[in-house]
Amino acid sequence: MEKTPEICSGKACIANTRIPIWGLVNARNLGYSEADILSNYPSLSATDLANAWAYAEAFSEEIARDIKENEEAE
């Protein structure tokens, strides 16, 4: 995972991508399976998802805030 101020507003992303962790967690919350997510993001691996889930668990408040901010922006 990485955070870069000029990429995805500094939100935690999969390393070397612009795929935010909150987006993956939100997809899972909406009922997408890991297979669905991997199909929609072919550059991701199962290891990337496992790392994303671990990050989301360790920083659950940050991820929940990021999801909420995105919903409010819509």
PDB file of C-alpha atoms in Angstrom:
ATOM      1  CA  MET A   1       0.000   0.000   0.000  1.00  0.00           C
ATOM      2  CA  GLU A   2       1.131   3.518  -0.597  1.00  0.00           C
ATOM      3  CA  LYS A   3      -0.054   7.061  -0.095  1.00  0.00           C
ATOM      4  CA  THR A   4       1.086   9.774  -2.478  1.00  0.00           C
ATOM      5  CA  PRO A   5      -0.409  13.262  -2.118  1.00  0.00           C
ATOM      6  CA  GLU A   6      -0.830  13.806  -5.853  1.00  0.00           C
ATOM      7  CA  ILE A   7      -2.399  10.391  -6.506  1.00  0.00           C
ATOM      8  CA  CYS A   8      -6.016   9.734  -5.472  1.00  0.00           C
ATOM      9  CA  SER A   9      -5.936  12.732  -3.117  1.00  0.00           C
ATOM     10  CA  GLY A  10      -3.396  10.948  -0.927  1.00  0.00           C
ATOM     11  CA  LYS A  11      -5.722   8.064  -0.101  1.00  0.00           C
ATOM     12  CA  ALA A  12      -4.173   4.619   0.440  1.00  0.00           C
ATOM     13  CA  CYS A  13      -3.805   2.772  -2.870  1.00  0.00           C
ATOM     14  CA  ILE A  14      -2.459  -0.527  -4.075  1.00  0.00           C
ATOM     15  CA  ALA A  15       1.269   0.090  -4.654  1.00  0.00           C
ATOM     16  CA  ASN A  16       2.145   1.401  -8.114  1.00  0.00           C
ATOM     17  CA  THR A  17      -1.513   1.875  -9.081  1.00  0.00           C
ATOM     18  CA  ARG A  18      -4.281   4.430  -8.764  1.00  0.00           C
ATOM     19  CA  ILE A  19      -6.631   1.859  -7.216  1.00  0.00           C
ATOM     20  CA  PRO A  20      -7.730   3.109  -3.778  1.00  0.00           C
ATOM     21  CA  ILE A  21      -8.203   0.639  -0.951  1.00  0.00           C
ATOM     22  CA  TRP A  22     -11.506   2.257  -0.027  1.00  0.00           C
ATOM     23  CA  GLY A  23     -12.827   1.503  -3.533  1.00  0.00           C
ATOM     24  CA  LEU A  24     -12.005  -2.179  -3.203  1.00  0.00           C
ATOM     25  CA  VAL A  25     -13.564  -2.348   0.258  1.00  0.00           C
ATOM     26  CA  ASN A  26     -16.651  -0.533  -0.985  1.00  0.00           C
ATOM     27  CA  ALA A  27     -16.986  -2.988  -3.873  1.00  0.00           C
ATOM     28  CA  ARG A  28     -16.796  -5.884  -1.421  1.00  0.00           C
ATOM     29  CA  ASN A  29     -19.384  -4.173   0.813  1.00  0.00           C
ATOM     30  CA  LEU A  30     -21.682  -3.884  -2.226  1.00  0.00           C
ATOM     31  CA  GLY A  31     -21.505  -7.645  -2.731  1.00  0.00           C
ATOM     32  CA  TYR A  32     -18.767  -8.042  -5.324  1.00  0.00           C
ATOM     33  CA  SER A  33     -16.764 -11.214  -4.865  1.00  0.00           C
ATOM     34  CA  GLU A  34     -12.983 -11.297  -4.980  1.00  0.00           C
ATOM     35  CA  ALA A  35     -13.283 -12.956  -8.391  1.00  0.00           C
ATOM     36  CA  ASP A  36     -15.467 -10.052  -9.585  1.00  0.00           C
ATOM     37  CA  ILE A  37     -12.965  -7.508  -8.295  1.00  0.00           C
ATOM     38  CA  LEU A  38     -10.003  -9.293  -9.872  1.00  0.00           C
ATOM     39  CA  SER A  39     -11.912  -9.502 -13.145  1.00  0.00           C
ATOM     40  CA  ASN A  40     -12.636  -5.764 -13.065  1.00  0.00           C
ATOM     41  CA  TYR A  41      -9.038  -4.916 -12.125  1.00  0.00           C
ATOM     42  CA  PRO A  42      -6.894  -7.337 -14.162  1.00  0.00           C
ATOM     43  CA  SER A  43      -3.675  -5.701 -12.945  1.00  0.00           C
ATOM     44  CA  LEU A  44      -4.440  -6.821  -9.363  1.00  0.00           C
ATOM     45  CA  SER A  45      -3.449 -10.146  -7.882  1.00  0.00           C
ATOM     46  CA  ALA A  46      -5.043 -12.163  -5.102  1.00  0.00           C
ATOM     47  CA  THR A  47      -2.102 -11.064  -2.948  1.00  0.00           C
ATOM     48  CA  ASP A  48      -2.930  -7.415  -3.637  1.00  0.00           C
ATOM     49  CA  LEU A  49      -6.474  -8.034  -2.399  1.00  0.00           C
ATOM     50  CA  ALA A  50      -5.276  -9.882   0.693  1.00  0.00           C
ATOM     51  CA  ASN A  51      -3.002  -6.945   1.478  1.00  0.00           C
ATOM     52  CA  ALA A  52      -5.857  -4.504   0.855  1.00  0.00           C
ATOM     53  CA  TRP A  53      -8.143  -6.388   3.251  1.00  0.00           C
ATOM     54  CA  ALA A  54      -5.397  -6.459   5.901  1.00  0.00           C
ATOM     55  CA  TYR A  55      -4.824  -2.701   5.498  1.00  0.00           C
ATOM     56  CA  ALA A  56      -8.560  -2.039   5.673  1.00  0.00           C
ATOM     57  CA  GLU A  57      -8.835  -4.058   8.863  1.00  0.00           C
ATOM     58  CA  ALA A  58      -5.859  -2.328  10.474  1.00  0.00           C
ATOM     59  CA  PHE A  59      -7.088   1.139   9.451  1.00  0.00           C
ATOM     60  CA  SER A  60     -10.849   0.613   9.414  1.00  0.00           C
ATOM     61  CA  GLU A  61     -11.710   4.147  10.556  1.00  0.00           C
ATOM     62  CA  GLU A  62      -9.611   5.683   7.761  1.00  0.00           C
ATOM     63  CA  ILE A  63     -11.248   3.466   5.135  1.00  0.00           C
ATOM     64  CA  ALA A  64     -14.756   4.157   6.469  1.00  0.00           C
ATOM     65  CA  ARG A  65     -14.018   7.904   6.335  1.00  0.00           C
ATOM     66  CA  ASP A  66     -12.715   7.618   2.765  1.00  0.00           C
ATOM     67  CA  ILE A  67     -15.844   5.736   1.671  1.00  0.00           C
ATOM     68  CA  LYS A  68     -18.071   8.326   3.354  1.00  0.00           C
ATOM     69  CA  GLU A  69     -16.182  11.226   1.745  1.00  0.00           C
ATOM     70  CA  ASN A  70     -16.619   9.635  -1.666  1.00  0.00           C
ATOM     71  CA  GLU A  71     -20.354   9.098  -1.136  1.00  0.00           C
ATOM     72  CA  GLU A  72     -20.789  12.718  -0.049  1.00  0.00           C
ATOM     73  CA  ALA A  73     -18.918  13.949  -3.123  1.00  0.00           C
ATOM     74  CA  GLU A  74     -21.354  12.231  -5.492  1.00  0.00           C
TER      75      GLU A  74
END
